[in-house]
Short mmCIF file of C-alpha atoms and ligand atoms in Angstrom, two decimals:
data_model
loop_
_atom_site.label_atom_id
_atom_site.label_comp_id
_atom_site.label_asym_id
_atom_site.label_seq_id
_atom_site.Cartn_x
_atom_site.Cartn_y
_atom_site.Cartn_z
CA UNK A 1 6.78 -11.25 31.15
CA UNK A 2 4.07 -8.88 30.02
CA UNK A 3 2.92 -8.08 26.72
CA UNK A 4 0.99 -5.51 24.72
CA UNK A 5 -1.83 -6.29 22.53
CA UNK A 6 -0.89 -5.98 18.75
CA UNK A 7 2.23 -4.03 19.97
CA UNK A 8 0.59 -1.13 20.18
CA UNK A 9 3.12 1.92 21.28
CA UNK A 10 6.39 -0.63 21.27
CA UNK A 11 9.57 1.13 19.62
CA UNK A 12 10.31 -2.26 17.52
CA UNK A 13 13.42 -0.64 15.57
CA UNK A 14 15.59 2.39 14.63
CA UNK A 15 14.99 4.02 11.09
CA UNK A 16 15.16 7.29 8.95
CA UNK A 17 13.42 6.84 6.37
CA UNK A 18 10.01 7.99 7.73
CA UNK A 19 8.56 9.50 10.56
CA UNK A 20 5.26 10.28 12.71
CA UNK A 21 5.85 12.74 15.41
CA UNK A 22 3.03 14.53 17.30
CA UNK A 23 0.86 13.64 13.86
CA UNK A 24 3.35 14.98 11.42
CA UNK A 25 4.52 12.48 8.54
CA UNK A 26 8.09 13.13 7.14
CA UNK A 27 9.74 11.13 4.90
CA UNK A 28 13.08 11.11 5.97
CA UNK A 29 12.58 14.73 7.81
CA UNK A 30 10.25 16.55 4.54
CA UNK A 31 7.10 17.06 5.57
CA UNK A 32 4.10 15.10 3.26
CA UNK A 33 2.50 18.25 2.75
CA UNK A 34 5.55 19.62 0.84
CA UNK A 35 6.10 16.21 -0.75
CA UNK A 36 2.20 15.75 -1.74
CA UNK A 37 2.05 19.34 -3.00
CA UNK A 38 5.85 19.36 -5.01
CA UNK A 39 7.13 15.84 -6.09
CA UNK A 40 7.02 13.41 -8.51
CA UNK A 41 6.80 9.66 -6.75
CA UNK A 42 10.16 9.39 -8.62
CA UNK A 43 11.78 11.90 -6.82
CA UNK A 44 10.43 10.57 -3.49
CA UNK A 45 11.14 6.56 -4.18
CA UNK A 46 15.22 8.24 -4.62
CA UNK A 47 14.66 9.97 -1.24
CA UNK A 48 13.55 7.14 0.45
CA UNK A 49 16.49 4.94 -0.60
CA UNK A 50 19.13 7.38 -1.03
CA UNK A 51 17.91 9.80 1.90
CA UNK A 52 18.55 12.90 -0.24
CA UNK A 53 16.32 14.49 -3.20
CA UNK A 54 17.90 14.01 -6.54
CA UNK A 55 19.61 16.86 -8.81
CA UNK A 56 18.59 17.23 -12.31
CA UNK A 57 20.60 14.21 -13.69
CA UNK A 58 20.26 11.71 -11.23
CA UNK A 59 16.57 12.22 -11.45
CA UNK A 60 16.55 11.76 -15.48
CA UNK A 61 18.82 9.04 -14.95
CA UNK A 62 16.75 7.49 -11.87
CA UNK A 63 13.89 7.53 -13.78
CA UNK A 64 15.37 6.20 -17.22
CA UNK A 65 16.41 3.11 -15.09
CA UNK A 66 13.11 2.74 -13.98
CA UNK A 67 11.45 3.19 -17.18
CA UNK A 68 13.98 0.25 -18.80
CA UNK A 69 13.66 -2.30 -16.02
CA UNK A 70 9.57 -2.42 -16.32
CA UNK A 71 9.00 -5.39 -18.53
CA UNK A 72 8.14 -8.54 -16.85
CA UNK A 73 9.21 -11.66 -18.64
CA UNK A 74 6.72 -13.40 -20.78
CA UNK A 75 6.76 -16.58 -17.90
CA UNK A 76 5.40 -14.61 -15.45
CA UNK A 77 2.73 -12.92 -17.49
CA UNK A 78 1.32 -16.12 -18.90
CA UNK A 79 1.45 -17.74 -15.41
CA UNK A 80 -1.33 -14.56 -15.03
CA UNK A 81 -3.05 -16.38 -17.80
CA UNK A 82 -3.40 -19.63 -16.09
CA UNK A 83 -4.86 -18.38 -12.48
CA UNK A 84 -8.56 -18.87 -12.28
CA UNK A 85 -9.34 -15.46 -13.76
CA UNK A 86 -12.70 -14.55 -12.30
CA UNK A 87 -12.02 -16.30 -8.76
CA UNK A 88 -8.80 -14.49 -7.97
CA UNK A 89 -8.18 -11.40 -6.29
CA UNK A 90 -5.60 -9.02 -7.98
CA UNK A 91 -3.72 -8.58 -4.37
CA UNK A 92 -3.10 -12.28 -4.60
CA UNK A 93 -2.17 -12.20 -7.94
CA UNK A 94 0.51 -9.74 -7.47
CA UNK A 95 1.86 -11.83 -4.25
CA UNK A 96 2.14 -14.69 -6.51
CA UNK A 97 3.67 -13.10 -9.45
CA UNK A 98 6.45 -10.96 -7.24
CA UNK A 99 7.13 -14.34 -5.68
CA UNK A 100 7.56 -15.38 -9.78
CA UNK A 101 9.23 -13.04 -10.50
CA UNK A 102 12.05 -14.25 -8.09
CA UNK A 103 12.39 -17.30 -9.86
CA UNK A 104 13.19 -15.17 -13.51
CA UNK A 105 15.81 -13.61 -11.71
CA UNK A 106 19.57 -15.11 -11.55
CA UNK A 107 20.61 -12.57 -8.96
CA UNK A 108 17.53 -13.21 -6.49
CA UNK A 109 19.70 -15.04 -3.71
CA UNK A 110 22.39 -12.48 -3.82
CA UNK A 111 23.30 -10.65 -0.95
CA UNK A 112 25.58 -7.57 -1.62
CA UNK A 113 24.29 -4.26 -1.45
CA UNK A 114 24.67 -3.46 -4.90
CA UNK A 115 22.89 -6.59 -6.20
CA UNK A 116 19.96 -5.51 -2.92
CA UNK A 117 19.52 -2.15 -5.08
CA UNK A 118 19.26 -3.39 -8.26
CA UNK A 119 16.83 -5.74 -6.86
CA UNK A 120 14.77 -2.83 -5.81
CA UNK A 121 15.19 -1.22 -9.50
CA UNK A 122 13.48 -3.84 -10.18
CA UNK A 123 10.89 -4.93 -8.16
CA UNK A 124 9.70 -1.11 -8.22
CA UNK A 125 9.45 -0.97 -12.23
CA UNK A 126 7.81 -4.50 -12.59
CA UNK A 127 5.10 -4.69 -9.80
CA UNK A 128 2.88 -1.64 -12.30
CA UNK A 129 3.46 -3.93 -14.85
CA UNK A 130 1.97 -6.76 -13.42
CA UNK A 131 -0.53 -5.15 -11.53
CA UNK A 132 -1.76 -3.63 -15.38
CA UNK A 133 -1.31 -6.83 -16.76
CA UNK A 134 -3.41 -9.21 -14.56
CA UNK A 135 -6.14 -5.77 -14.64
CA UNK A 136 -6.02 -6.58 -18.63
CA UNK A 137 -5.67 -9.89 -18.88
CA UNK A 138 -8.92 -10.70 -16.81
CA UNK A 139 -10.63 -8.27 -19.29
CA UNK A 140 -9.76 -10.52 -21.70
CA UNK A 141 -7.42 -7.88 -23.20
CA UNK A 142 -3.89 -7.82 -24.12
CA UNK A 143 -1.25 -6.11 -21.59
CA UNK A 144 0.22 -2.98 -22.52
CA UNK A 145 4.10 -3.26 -22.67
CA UNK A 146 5.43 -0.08 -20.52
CA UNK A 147 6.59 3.14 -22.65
CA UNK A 148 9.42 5.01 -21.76
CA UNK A 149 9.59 8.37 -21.51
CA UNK A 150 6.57 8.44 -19.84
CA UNK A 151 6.25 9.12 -15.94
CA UNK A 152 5.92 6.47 -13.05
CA UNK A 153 2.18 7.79 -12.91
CA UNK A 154 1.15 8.40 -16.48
CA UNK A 155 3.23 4.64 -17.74
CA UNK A 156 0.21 3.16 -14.57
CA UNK A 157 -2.62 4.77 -15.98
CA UNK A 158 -1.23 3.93 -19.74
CA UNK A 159 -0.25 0.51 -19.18
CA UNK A 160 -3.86 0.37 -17.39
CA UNK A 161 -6.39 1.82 -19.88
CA UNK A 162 -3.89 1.58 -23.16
CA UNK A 163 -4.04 5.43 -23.92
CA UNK A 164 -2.15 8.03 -22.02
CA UNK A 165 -3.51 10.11 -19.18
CA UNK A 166 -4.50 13.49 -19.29
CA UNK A 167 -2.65 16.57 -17.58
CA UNK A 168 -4.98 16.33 -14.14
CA UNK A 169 -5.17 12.31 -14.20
CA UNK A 170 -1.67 12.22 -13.97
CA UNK A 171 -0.80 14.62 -11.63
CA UNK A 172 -3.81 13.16 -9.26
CA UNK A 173 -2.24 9.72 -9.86
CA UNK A 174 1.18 11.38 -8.92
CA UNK A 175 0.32 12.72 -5.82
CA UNK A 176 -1.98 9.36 -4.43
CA UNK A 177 1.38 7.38 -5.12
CA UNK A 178 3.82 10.08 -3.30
CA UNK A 179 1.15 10.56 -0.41
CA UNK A 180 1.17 6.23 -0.09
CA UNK A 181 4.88 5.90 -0.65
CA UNK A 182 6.24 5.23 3.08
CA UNK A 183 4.85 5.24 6.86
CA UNK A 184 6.87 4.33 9.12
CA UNK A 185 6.24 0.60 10.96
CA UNK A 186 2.99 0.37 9.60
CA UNK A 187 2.23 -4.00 9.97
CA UNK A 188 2.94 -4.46 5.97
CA UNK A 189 6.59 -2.87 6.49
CA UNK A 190 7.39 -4.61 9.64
CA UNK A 191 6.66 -7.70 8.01
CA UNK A 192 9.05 -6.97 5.21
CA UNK A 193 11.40 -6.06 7.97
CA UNK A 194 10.67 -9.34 10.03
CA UNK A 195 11.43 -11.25 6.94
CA UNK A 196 14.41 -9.83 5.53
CA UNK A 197 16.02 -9.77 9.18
CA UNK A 198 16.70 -13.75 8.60
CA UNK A 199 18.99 -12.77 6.01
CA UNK A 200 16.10 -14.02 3.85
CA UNK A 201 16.31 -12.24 0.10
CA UNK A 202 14.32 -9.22 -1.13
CA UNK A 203 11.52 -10.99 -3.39
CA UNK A 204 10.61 -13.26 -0.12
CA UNK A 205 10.22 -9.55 2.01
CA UNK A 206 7.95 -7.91 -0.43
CA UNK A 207 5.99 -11.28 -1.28
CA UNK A 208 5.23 -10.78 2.42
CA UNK A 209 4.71 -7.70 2.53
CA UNK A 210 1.76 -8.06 -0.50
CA UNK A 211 0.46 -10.67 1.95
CA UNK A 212 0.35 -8.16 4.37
CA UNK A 213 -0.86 -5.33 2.81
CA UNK A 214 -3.99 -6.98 1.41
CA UNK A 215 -5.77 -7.34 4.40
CA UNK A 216 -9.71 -5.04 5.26
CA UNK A 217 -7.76 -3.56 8.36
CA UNK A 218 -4.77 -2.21 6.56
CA UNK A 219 -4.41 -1.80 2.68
CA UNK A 220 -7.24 -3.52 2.14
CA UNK A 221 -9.75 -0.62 3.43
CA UNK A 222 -9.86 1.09 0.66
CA UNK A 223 -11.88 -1.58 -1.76
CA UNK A 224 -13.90 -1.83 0.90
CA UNK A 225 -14.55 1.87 1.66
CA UNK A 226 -15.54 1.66 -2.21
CA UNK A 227 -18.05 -1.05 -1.64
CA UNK A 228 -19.72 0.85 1.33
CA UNK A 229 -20.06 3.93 -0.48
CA UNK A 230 -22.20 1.64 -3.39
CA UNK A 231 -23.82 0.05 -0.87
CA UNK A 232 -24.93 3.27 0.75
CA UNK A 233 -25.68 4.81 -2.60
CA UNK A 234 -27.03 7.74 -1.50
CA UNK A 235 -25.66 10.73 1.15
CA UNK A 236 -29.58 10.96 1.99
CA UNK A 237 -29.01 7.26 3.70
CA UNK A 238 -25.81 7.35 5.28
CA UNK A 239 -26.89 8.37 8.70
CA UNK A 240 -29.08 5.63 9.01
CA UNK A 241 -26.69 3.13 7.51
CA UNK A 242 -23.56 4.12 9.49
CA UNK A 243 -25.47 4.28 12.67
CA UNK A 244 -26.88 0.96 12.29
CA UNK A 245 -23.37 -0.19 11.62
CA UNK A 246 -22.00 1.50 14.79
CA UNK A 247 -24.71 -0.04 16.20
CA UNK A 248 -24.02 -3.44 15.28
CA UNK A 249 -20.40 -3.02 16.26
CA UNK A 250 -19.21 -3.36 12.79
CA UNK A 251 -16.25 -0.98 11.65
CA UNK A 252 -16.34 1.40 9.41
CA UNK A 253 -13.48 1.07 6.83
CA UNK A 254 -11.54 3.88 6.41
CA UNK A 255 -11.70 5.99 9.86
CA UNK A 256 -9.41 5.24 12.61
CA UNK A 257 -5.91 4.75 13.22
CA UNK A 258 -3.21 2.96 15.65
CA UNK A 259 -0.94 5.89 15.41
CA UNK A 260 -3.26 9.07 14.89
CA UNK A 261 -5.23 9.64 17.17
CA UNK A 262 -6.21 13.29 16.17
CA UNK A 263 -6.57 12.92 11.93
CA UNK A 264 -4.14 11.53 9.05
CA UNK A 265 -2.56 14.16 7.43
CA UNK A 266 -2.88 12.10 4.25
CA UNK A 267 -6.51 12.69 4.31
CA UNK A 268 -6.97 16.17 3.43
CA UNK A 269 -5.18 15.97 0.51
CA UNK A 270 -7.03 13.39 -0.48
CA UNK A 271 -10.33 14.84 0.44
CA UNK A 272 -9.44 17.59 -2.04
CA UNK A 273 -8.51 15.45 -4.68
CA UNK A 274 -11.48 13.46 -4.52
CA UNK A 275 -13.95 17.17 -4.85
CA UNK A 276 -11.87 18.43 -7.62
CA UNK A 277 -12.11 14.75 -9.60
CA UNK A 278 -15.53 14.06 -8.85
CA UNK A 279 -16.24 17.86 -9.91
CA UNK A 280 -14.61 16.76 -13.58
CA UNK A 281 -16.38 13.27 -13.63
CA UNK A 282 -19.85 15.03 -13.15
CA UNK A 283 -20.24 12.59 -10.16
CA UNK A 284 -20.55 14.76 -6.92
CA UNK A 285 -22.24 12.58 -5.57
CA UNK A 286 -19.19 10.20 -4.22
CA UNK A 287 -17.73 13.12 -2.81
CA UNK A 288 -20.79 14.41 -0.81
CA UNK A 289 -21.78 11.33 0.15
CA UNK A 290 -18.07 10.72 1.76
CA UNK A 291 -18.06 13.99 3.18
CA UNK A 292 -21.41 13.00 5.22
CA UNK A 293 -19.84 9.66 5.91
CA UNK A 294 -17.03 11.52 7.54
CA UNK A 295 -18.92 14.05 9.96
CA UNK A 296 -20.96 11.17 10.96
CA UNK A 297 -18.41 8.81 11.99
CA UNK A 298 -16.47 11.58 13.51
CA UNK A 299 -19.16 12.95 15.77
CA UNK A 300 -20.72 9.64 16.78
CA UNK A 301 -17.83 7.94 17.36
CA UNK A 302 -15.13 10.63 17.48
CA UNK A 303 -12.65 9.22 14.49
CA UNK A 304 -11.16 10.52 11.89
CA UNK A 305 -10.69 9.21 8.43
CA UNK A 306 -7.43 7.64 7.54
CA UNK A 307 -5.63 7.57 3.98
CA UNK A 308 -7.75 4.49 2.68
CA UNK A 309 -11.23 6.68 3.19
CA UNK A 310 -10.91 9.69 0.80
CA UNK A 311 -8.29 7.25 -1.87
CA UNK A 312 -11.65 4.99 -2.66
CA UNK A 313 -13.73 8.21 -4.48
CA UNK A 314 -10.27 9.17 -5.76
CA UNK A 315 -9.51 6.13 -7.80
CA UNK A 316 -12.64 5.32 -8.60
CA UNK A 317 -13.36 9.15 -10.38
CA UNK A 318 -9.85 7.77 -12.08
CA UNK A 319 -11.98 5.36 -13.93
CA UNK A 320 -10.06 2.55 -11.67
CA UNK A 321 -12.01 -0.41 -10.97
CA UNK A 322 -12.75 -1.19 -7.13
CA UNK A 323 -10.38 -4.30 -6.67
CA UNK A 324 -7.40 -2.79 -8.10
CA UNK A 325 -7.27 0.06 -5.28
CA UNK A 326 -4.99 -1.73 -2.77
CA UNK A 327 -2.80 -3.58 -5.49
CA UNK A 328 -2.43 0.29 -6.32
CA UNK A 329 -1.36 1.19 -2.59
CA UNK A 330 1.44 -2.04 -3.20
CA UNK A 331 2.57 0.07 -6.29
CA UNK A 332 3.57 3.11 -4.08
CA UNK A 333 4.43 1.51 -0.88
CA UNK A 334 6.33 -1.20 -2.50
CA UNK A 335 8.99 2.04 -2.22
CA UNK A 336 8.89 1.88 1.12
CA UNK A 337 9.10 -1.53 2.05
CA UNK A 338 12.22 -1.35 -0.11
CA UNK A 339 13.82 1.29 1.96
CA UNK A 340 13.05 -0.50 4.98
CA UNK A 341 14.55 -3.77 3.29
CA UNK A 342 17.79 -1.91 2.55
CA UNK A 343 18.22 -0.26 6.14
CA UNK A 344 17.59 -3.66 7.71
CA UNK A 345 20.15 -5.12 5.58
CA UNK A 346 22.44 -2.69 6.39
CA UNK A 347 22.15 -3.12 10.31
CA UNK A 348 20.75 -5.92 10.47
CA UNK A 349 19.89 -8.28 13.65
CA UNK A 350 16.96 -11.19 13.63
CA UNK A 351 13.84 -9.86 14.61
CA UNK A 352 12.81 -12.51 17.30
CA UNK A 353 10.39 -11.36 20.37
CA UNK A 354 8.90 -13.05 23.07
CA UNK A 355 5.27 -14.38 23.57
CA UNK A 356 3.86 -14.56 27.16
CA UNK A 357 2.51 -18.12 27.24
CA UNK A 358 -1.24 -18.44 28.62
CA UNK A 359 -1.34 -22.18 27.96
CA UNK A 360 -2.22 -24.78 30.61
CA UNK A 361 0.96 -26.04 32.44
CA UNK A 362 2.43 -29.63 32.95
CA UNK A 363 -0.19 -31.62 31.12
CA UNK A 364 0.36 -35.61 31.38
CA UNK A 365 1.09 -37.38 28.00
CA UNK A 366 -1.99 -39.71 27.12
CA UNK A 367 -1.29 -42.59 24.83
CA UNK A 368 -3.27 -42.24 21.24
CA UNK A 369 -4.99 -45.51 22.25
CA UNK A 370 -6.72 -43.93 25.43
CA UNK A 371 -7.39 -40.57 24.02
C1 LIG B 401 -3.30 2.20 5.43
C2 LIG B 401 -3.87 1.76 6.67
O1 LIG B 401 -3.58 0.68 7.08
S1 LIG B 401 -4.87 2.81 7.52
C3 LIG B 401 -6.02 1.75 8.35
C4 LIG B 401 -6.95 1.07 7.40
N1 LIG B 401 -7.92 0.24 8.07
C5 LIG B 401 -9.20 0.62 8.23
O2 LIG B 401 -9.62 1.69 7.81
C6 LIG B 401 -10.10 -0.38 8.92
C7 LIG B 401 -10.97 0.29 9.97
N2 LIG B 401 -10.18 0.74 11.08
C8 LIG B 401 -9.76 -0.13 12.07
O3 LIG B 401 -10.05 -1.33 12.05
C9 LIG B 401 -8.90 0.42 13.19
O4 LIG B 401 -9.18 1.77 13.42
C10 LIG B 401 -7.40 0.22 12.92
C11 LIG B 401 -7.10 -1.26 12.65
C12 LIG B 401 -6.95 1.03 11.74
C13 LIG B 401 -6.61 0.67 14.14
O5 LIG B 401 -6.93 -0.18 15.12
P1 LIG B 401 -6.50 -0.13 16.65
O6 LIG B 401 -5.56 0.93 16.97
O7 LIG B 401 -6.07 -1.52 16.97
O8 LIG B 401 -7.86 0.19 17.34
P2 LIG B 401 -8.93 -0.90 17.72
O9 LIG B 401 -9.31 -1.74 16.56
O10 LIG B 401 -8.44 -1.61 18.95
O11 LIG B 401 -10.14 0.05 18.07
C14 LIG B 401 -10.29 0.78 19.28
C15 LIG B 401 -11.78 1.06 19.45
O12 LIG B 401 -12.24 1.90 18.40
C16 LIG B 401 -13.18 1.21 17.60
N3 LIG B 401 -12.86 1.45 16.20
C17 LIG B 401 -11.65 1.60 15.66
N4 LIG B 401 -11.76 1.81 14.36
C18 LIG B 401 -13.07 1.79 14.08
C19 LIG B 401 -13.79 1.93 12.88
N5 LIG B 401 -13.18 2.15 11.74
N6 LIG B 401 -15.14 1.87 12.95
C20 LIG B 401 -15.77 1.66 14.11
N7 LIG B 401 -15.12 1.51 15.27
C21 LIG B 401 -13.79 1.56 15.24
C22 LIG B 401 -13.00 -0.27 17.92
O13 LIG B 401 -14.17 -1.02 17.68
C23 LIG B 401 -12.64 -0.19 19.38
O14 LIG B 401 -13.80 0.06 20.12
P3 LIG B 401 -14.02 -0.61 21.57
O15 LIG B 401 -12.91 -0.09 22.42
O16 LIG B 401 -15.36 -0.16 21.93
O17 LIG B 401 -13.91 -2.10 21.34
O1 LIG B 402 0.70 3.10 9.69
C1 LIG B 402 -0.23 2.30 9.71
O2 LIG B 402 -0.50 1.58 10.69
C2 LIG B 402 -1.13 2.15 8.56
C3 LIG B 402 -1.02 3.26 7.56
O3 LIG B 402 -1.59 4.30 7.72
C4 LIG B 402 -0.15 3.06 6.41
O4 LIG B 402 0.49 2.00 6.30
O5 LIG B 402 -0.07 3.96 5.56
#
């Protein structure tokens, strides 16, 4: 047997709900440019679990359905309460109240499709409402109960700062959450799909997903991006800080990828996005500095950034604070762990691969006494 570090290259499953080919991303064969530049993340989240774009009425009735299945019950909001406010991140806050969440729902261990579905209603319309929540309650401020009517985007942002988003906030918000929605078998989604594939239910695959998700080297990047850009503080001394880093052998979060090797097509939309919203905030200087970042780590070390780099200036000209970013990314990919939890489930087999043992070989059992 022979094996290949962190998988890298293996074709671990069928699926059409997203792919990368030759650097393009398509969400079930649209291109993200067309998606990032046209669509509300409503219309993509019915794409990616219906494989078609909705008409008219399916979209005002997709999104009503949304809207009405946000509240979370009271249990799982004051179980917020209780968690040792100022020690707890919010990514593992949101694992633990999705995995609550399960326990508030009668239909959690059911195993039909349609019951699968409305599980995903659901899990979709609560996880912004906890995310807001926990963001509020740690403020020491009450959380805002969702409004419908709104959109996905504005009813964050609302539910977030208590007021409703402006025109450009919105839209910006819109387009992060479409551009985040789905990629592939990126290591959050295969673990959703490793889970569910014991027949285990849909709370347990996106509880493990979270756990996923919230590490520096995926979802997790883009906090940290943030904190590098304060700690640099100035485009005047990024050269000498990211050399010193590249240096020291230390990566730089943000740049790189396992898949593209020549640039994320996330990333330029979210380059853009961060000039025009830094241009309104009066704060350039996030922008600039990023820019620098970029041709730095590109010619000294020849990569590119990925989705997490240019996302940090963006939410942070959003008025979003740092450690929220990646429970943000959980709020638009959560659509795409579902889609991969519903086309496991539909053809599904255990997910169960080998591991080439390096291990010494017929050891002698010693008796406890004479160890
Ligand atoms: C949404 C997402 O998940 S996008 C990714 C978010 N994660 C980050 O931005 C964290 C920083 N980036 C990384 O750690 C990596 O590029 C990953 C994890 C994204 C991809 O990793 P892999 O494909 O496994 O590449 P790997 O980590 O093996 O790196 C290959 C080489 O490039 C270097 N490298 C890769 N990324 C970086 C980086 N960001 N900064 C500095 N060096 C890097 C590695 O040190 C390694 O160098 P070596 O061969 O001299 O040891
Ligand atoms: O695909 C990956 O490995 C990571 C990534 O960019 C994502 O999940 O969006």
């Amino acid at each position: 047997m022979s094996h290949t570090k962190g998988l890298e290259g293996i074709v671990a499953t069928t699926s059409q709900v997203s792919s990368i080919v030759d650097g393009v991303l398509t969400y079930h064969g649209y291109n993200i440019d067309d998606l990032a530049d046209n669509a509300t993340f409503e219309e993509v989240v019915y794409l990616l679990w219906n494989y078609r774009l909705p008409n008219k009425e399916e979209l005002s009735s997709f999104s009503k359905e949304l809207s009405q299945a946000a509240t979370v019950p009271d249990e799982v909001i004051d179980q917020m309460r209780s968690f040792p406010i100022d020690k707890v991140h919010p990514m593992a806050a949101l694992r633990t109240a999705v995995s609550n969440l399960a326990l508030f729902d009668e239909e959690a261990d059911e195993m039909d499709e349609e019951a699968n579905r409305r599980k995903a209603v659901k899990l979709q319309a609560k996880i912004p409402t906890i995310v807001t929540a926990f963001a509020r309650i740690r403020q020491g401020k009450d959380p805002v109960a969702p409004k419908e009517g709104l959109s996905f985007a504005a009813n964050f942002l609302y539910m977030l700062n208590g007021e409703e988003p402006d025109e450009t906030s919105e839209k910006a918000f819109n387009k992060a959450l479409v551009i985040h929605a789905d990629h592939e078998l990126n290591a959050s989604t295969f673990t959703a799909r490793v889970c569910v594939a014991t027949l285990s239910d849909v709370y347990s695959g996106i509880t493990s997903a979270i756990g996923a998700l919230k590490g520096p080297l995926h979802g997790g990047a883009n906090e940290r991006v943030m904190s590098m850009l304060n700690e640099i503080g100035d485009s005047e001394k990024a050269e000498e800080y990211i050399k010193k880093a590249l240096e020291n052998k230390v990566k730089i979060m943000g740049f790189g990828h396992r898949v593209y090797k020549d640039g994320d097509p996330r990333a330029k939309h979210l380059k853009e996005m961060s000039r025009q919203l830094t241009e309104v905030t009066g704060e350039s200087k996030w922008y600039d500095m990023s820019v620098k970042i970029d041709e730095i780590v590109t010619n000294e070390k020849g990569l590119l950034p990925n989705v997490d780099f240019y996302s940090a200036s963006v939410y942070h000209s959003l008025g979003i604070e740092h450690d929220i970013f990646t429970p943000i990314f959980a709020v638009s990919r959560v659509s795409g762990w579902l889609a991969h939890i519903l086309e496991q489930y539909a053809d599904n087999r255990l997910i169960r691969p080998r591991a080439e043992y390096t291990g010494p070989e017929k050891q002698e059992w010693v008796p406890l006494e004479k160890r």
